[in-house]
Short mmCIF file of C-alpha atoms and ligand atoms in Angstrom, two decimals:
data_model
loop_
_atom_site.label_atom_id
_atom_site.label_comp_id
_atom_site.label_asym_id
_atom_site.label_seq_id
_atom_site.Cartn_x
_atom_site.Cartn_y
_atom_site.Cartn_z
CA UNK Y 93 17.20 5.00 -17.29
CA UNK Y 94 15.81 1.40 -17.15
CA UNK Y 95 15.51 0.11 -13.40
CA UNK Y 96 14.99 -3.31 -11.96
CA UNK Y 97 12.94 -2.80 -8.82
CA UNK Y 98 12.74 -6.05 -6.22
CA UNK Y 99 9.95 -6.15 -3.33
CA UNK Y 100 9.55 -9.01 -0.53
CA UNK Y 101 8.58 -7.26 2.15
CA UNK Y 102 4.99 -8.67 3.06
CA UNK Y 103 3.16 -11.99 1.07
CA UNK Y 104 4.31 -10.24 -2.46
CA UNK Y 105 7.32 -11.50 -4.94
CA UNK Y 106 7.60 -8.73 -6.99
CA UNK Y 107 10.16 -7.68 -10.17
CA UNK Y 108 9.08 -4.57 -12.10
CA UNK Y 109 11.27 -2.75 -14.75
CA UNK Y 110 10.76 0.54 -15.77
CA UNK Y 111 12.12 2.98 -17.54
CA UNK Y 112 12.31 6.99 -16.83
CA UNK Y 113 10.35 6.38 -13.65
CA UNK Y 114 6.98 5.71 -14.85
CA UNK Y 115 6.78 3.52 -18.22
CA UNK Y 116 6.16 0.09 -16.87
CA UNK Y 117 8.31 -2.53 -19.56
CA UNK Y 118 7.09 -5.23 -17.12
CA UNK Y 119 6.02 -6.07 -14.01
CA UNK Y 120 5.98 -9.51 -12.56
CA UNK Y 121 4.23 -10.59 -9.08
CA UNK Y 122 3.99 -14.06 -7.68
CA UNK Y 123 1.13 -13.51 -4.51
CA UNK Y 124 1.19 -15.69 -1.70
CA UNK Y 125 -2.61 -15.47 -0.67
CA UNK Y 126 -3.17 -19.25 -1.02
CA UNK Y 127 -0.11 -19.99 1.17
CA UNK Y 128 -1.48 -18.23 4.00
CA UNK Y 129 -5.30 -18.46 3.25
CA UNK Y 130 -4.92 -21.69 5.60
CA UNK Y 131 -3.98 -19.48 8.74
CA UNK Y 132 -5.89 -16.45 8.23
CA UNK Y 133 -3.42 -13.77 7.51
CA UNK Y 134 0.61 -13.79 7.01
CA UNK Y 135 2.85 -16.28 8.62
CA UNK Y 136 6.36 -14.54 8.46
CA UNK Y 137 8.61 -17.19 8.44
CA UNK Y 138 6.43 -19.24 5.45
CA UNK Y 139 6.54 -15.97 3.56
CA UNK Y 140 10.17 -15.63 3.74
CA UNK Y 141 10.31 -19.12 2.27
CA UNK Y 142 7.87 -18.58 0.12
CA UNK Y 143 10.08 -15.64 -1.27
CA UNK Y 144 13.04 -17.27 -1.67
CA UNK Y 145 11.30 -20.01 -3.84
CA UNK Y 146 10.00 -17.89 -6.12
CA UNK Y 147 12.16 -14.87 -6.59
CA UNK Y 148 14.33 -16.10 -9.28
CA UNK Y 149 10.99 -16.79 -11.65
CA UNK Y 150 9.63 -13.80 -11.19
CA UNK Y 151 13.10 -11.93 -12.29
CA UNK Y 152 13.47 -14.28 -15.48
CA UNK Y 153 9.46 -13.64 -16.10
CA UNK Y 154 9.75 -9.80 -16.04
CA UNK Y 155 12.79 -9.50 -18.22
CA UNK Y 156 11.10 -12.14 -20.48
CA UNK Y 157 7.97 -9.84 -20.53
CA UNK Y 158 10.26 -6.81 -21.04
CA UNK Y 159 12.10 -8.20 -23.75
CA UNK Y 160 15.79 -7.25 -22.28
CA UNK Y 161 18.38 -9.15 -21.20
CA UNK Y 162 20.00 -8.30 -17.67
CA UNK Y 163 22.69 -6.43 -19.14
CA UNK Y 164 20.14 -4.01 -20.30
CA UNK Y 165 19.25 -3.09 -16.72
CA UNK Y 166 21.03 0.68 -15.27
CA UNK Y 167 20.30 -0.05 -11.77
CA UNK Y 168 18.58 -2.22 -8.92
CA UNK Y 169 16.02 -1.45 -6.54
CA UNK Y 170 15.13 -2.99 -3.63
CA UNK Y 171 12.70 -2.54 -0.46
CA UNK Y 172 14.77 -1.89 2.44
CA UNK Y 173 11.83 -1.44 4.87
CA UNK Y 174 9.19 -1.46 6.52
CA UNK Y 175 8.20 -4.98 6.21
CA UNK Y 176 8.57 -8.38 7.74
CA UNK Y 177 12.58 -9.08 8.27
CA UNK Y 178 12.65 -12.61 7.16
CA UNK Y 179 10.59 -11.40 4.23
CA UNK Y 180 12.73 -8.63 3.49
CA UNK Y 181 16.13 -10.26 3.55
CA UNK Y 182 15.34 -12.45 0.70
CA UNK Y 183 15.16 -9.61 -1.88
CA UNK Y 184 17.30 -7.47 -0.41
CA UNK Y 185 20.20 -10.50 -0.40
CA UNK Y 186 19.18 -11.31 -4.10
CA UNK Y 187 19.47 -7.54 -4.88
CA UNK Y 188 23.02 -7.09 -3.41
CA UNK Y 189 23.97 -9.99 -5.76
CA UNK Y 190 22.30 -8.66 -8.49
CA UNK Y 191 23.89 -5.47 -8.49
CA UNK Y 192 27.69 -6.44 -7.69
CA UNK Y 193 27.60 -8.92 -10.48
CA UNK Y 194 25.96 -6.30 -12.72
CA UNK Y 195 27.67 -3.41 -11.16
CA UNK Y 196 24.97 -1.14 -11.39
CA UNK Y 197 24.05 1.45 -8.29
CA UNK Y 198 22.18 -0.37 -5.67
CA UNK Y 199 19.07 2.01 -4.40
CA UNK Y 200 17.61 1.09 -0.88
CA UNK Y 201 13.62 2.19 -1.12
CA UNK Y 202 11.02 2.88 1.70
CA UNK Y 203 8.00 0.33 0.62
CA UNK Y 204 5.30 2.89 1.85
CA UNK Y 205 6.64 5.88 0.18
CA UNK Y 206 6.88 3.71 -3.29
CA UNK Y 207 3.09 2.89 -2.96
CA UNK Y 208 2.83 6.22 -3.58
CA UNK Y 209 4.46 5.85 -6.87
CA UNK Y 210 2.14 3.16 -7.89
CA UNK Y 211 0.06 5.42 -9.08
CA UNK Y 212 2.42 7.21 -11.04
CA UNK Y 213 3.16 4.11 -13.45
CA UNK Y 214 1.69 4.88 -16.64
CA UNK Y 215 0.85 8.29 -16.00
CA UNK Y 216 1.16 10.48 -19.20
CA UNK Y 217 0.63 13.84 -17.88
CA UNK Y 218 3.86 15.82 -16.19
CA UNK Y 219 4.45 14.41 -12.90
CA UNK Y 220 6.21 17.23 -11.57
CA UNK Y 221 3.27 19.12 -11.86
CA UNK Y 222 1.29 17.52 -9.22
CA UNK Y 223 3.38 18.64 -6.10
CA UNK Y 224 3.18 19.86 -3.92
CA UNK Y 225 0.43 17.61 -2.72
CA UNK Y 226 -1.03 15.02 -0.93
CA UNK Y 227 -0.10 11.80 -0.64
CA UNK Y 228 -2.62 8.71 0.93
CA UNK Y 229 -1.35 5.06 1.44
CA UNK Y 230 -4.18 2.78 2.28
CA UNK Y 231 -2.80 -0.79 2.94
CA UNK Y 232 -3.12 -3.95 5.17
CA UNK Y 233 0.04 -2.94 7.13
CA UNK Y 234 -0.61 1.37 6.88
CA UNK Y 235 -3.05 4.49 6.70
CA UNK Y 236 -0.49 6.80 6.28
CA UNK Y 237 -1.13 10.51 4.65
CA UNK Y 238 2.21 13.13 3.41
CA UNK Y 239 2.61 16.20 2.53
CA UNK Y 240 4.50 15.82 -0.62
CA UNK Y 241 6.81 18.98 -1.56
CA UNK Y 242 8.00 17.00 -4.80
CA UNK Y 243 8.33 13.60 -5.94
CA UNK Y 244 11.05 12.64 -3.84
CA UNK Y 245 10.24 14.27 -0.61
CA UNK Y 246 7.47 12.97 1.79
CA UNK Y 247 6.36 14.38 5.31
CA UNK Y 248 4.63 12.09 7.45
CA UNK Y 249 1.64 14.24 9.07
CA UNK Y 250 -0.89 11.36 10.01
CA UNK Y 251 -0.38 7.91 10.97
CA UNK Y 252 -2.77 5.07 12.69
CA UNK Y 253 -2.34 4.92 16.16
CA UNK Y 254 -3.08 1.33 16.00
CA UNK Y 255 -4.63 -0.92 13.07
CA UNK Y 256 -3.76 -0.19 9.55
CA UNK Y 257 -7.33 0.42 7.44
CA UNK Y 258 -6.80 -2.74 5.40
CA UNK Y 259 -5.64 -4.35 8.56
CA UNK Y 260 -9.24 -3.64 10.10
CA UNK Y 261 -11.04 -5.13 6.77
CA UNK Y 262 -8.81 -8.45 6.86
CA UNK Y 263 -9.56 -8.67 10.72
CA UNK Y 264 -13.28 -7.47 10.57
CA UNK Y 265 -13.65 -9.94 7.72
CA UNK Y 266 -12.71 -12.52 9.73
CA UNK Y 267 -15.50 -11.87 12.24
CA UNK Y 268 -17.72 -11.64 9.25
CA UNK Y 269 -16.99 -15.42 8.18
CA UNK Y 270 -14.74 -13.76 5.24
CA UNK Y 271 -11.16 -15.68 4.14
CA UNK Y 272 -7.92 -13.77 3.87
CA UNK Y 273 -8.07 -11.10 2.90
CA UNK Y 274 -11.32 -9.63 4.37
CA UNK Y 275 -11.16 -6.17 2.15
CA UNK Y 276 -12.48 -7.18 -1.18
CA UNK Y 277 -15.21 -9.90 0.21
CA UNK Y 278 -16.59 -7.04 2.81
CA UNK Y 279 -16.88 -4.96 -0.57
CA UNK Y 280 -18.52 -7.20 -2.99
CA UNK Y 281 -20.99 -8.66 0.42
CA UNK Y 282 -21.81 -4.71 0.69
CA UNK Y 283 -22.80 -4.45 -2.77
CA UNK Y 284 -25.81 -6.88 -1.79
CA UNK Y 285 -27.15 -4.48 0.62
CA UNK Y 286 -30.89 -3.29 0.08
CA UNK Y 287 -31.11 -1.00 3.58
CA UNK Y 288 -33.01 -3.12 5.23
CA UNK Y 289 -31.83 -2.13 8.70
CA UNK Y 290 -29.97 0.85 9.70
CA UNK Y 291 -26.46 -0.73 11.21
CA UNK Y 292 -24.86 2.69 13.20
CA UNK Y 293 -21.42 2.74 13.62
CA UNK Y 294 -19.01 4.80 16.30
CA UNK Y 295 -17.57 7.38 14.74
CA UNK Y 296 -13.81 7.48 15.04
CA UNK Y 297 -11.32 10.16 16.52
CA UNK Y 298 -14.60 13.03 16.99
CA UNK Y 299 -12.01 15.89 16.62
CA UNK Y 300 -11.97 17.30 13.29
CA UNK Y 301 -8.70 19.19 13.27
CA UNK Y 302 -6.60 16.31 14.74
CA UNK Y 303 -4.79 14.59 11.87
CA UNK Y 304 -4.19 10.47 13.26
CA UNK Y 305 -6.41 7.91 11.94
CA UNK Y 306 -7.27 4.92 14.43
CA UNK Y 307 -9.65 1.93 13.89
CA UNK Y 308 -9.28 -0.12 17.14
CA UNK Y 309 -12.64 1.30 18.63
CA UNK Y 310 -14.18 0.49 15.52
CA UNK Y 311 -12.76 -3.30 15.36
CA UNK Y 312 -13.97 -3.41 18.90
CA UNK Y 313 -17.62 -2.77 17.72
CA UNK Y 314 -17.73 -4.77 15.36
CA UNK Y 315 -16.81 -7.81 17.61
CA UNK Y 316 -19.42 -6.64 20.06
CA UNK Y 317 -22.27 -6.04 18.21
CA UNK Y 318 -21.92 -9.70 16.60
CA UNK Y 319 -21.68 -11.03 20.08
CA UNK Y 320 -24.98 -9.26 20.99
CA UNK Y 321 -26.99 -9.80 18.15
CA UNK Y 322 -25.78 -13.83 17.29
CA UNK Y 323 -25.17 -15.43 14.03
CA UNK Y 324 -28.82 -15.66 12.64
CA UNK Y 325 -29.14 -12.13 12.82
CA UNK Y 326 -25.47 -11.91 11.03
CA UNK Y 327 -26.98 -14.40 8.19
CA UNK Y 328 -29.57 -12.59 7.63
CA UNK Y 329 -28.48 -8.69 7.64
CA UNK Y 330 -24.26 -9.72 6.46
CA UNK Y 331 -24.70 -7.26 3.73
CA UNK Y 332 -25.90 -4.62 5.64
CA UNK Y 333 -23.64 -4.87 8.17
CA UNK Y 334 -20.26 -4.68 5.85
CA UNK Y 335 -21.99 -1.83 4.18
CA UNK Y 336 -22.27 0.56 7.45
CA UNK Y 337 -18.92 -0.86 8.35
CA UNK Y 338 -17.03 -0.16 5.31
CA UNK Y 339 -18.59 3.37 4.97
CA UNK Y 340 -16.94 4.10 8.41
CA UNK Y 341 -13.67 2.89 7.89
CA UNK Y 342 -13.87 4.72 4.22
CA UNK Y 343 -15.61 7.45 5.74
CA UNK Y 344 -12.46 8.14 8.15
CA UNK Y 345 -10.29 8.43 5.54
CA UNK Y 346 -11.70 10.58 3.65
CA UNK Y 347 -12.37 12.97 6.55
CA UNK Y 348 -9.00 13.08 7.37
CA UNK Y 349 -7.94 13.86 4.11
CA UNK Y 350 -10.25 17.02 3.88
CA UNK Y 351 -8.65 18.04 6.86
CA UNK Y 352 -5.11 17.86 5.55
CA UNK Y 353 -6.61 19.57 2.47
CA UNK Y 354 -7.50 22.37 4.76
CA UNK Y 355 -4.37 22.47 6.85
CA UNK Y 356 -2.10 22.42 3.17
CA UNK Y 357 -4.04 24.52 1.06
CA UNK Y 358 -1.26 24.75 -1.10
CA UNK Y 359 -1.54 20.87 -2.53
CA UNK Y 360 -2.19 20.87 -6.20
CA UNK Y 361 -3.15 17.12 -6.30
CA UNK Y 362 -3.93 13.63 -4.19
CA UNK Y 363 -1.87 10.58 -4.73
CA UNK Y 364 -3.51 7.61 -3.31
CA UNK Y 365 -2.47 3.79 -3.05
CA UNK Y 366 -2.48 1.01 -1.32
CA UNK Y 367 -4.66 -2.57 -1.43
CA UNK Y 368 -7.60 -0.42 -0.15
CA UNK Y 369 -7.36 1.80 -3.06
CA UNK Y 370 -9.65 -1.43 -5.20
CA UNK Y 371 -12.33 0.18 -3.37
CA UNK Y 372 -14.57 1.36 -5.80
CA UNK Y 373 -16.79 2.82 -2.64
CA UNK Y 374 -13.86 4.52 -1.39
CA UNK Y 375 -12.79 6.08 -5.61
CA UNK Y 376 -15.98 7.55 -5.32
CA UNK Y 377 -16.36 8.99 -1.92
CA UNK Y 378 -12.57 10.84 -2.91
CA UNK Y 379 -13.88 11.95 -6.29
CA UNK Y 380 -17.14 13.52 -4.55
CA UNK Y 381 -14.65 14.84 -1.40
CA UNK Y 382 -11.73 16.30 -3.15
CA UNK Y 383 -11.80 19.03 -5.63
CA UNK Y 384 -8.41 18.82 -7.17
CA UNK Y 385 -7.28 16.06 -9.07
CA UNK Y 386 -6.82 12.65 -7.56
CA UNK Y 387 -4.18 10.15 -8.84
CA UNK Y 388 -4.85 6.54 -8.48
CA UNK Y 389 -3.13 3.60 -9.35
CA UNK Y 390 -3.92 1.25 -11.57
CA UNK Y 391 -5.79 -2.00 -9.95
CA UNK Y 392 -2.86 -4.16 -10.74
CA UNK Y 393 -0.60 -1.95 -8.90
CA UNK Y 394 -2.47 -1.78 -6.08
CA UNK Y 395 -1.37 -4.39 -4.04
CA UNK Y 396 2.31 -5.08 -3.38
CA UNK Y 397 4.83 -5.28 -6.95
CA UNK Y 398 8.33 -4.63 -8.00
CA UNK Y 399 7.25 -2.00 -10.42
CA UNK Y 400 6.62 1.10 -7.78
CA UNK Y 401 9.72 0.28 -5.63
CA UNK Y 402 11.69 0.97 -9.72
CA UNK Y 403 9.83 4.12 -9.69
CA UNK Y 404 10.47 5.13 -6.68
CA UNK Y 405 14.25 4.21 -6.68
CA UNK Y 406 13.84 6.58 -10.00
CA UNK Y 407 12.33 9.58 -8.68
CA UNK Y 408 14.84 9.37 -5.44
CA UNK Y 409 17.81 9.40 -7.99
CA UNK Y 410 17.05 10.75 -11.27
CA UNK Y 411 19.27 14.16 -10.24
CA UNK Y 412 22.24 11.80 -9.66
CA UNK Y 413 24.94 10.66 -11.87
CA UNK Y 414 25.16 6.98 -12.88
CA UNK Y 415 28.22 6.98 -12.17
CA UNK Y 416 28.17 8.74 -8.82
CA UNK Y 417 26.17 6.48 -7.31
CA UNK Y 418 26.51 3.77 -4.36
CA UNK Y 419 27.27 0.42 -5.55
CA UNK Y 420 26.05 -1.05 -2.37
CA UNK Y 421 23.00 0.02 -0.12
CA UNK Y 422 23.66 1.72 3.30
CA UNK Y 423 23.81 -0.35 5.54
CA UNK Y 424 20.67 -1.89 5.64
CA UNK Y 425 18.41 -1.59 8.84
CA UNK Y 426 16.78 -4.50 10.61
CA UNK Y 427 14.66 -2.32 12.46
CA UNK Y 428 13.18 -0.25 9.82
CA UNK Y 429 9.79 -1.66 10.34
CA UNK Y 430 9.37 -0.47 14.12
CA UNK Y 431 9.29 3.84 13.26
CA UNK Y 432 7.13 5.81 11.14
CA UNK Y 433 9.23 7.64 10.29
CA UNK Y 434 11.89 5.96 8.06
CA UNK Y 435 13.04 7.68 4.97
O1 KG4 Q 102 -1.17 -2.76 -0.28
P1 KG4 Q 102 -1.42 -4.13 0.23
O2 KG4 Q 102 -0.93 -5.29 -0.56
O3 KG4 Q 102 -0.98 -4.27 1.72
C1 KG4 Q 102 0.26 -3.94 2.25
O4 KG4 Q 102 1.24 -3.70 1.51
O5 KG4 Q 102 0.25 -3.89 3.50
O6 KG4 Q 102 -3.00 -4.27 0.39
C2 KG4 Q 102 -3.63 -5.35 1.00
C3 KG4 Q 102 -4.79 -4.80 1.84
C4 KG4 Q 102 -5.53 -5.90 2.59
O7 KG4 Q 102 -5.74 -5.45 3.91
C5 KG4 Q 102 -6.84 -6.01 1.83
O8 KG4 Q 102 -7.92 -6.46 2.62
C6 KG4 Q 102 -7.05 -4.59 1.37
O9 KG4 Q 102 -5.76 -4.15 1.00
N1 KG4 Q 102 -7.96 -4.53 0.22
C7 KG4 Q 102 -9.17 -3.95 0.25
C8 KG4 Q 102 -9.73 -4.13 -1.04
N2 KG4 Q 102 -8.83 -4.81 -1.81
C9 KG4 Q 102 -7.73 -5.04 -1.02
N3 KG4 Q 102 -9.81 -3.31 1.23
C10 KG4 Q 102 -11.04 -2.84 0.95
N4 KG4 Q 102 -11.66 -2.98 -0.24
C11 KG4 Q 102 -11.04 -3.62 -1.26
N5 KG4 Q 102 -11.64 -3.76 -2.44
ZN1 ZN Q 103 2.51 -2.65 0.61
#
């Protein structure tokens, strides 16, 4: 089954086909970073525009890339939610249009449960093997962690109370002197660091057994230990500094994820995702933390694309009928950024 999967839901215009779920025949992704390097972080109503500029070429470049023509394509995917509204409408409009004119099933998918299925694209082994398991999205706008009874079927059991992980580099990097978006620079600035001062950080959420993340008390920190020490100090320990601070907001993680290890011992594997994923520090603190396999996604797949929302539209379907399926999405919810819980 060959599916065209859509995503505008953050600073992303993505178009990924794939067939079966996780053979990637293309995947196209026009990033807005330099649109909203200027302001620091995303401006919602300049995405949305930014989307609807660039949506058609990333279509025509992914079926060029693919080699098909649209009549090719069995059904359309599209990010429903969470994400920006303006943002979202775009490919969600284009995706209703898309479909009726093709008339092809329409499926609606969650953005954060398809990061999950980043991972899965290109993955040769069986994928039904690796569930029930564990499931960790690490982006700018989450730090969620599931319980994963199959491929289709997420439970929420840990959520930040307040900033996302990545949400906490981009705003941390700020502080730090770092453009948009703070993650990767804090990395490569930490690689520089030769211990020449021991930087201490608080460490978050002391109870072991409780499974929320939160990194508001460590964003705090970070703004007041700049204040008190100035910016010569800053200049002259920077690498340092992003080192402790990134091993903390790793480290968290990672703890976390031991825990829910604990609390499911029945998980065969973890699937991880999300922008923070890149994190070479944070591949290897998993690898050293987890003893049963850990499935992460390619770089390129990483960040925001159209090719995991295809997957995921796959996996959420593939015990359907073609022919059985909705033309047109549900109803599709405005509000689908505001709970956690949307599925
Ligand atoms: O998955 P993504 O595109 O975000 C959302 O969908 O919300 O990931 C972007 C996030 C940003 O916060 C960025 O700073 C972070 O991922 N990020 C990193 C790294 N590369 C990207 N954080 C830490 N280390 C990195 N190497
Ligand atoms: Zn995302």
């Amino acid at each position: 089954m060959i599916i065209l999967g859509l995503e505008s839901s953050c600073d992303d215009t993505g178009c990924g086909i794939i067939e079966d779920g996780v053979k990637v025949l293309a995947s196209s992704v026009a990033s807005q970073i330099e649109v909203h390097r200027p302001f620091g972080g995303v401006v919602p109503e300049v995405a949305a525009r930014s989307h609807l500029t660039s949506i058609d070429s990333v279509v025509d470049d992914a079926l060029e890339k693919a080699q098909l023509s649209i009549d090719d394509i069995d059904a359309v995917a599209v990010t429903q939610g969470p994400g920006l509204i303006g943002a979202l409408l775009v490919a969600v409009s284009y995706a209703r249009g898309l479909a009726t004119s093709l008339n092809t099933p329409l499926i609606p998918v969650n953005h954060v449960h398809a990061h999950l299925h980043a991972s899965l694209l290109g993955y040769t082994g069986d994928v039904d093997a690796l569930f029930p398991g564990i499931g960790l999205v690490v982006s700018g706008g989450h730090t969620h962690l599931y319980y994963l009874a199959a491929a289709d079927q997420f439970q929420l059991v840990a959520h930040s109370i307040d900033d996302a992980c990545g949400e906490c580099f981009d705003k941390v990097g700020k502080l730090l002197g770092f453009a948009y978006p703070g993650g990767p620079k804090i990395e490569k600035c930490a690689e520089q660091s030769h211990d020449k001062i021991e930087v201490t950080m608080p460490r978050m959420i002391a109870e072991k057994d409780r499974l929320v993340f939160s990194y508001s008390g460590l964003k705090t920190h970070m703004v007041n230990l700049l204040q008190k020490n100035g910016p010569a100090w800053l200049e002259q320990y920077k690498p340092e500094v992003c080192s402790a601070f990134q091993e903390e907001a790793l480290g968290q993680v990672v703890r976390k994820l031991s825990t829910a290890l604990e609390q499911y011992h029945d998980a065969r594997s973890v699937i991880v995702s999300g922008g923070v994923a890149a994190n070479k520090v944070f591949r290897a603190m998993l690898k050293e933390a987890v003893s049963c396999p850990v499935v992460l996604p390619d770089l390129k797949y990483c960040v925001d694309n159209g090719a995991m929302i295809a997957s995921n539209a796959y996996f959420k379907s593939r015990n359907l009928d073609i022919d059985s399926m909705p033309k047109w999405s549900e109803p599709w919810d405005a509000y689908s950024r505001y709970p956690y819980g949307v599925s």
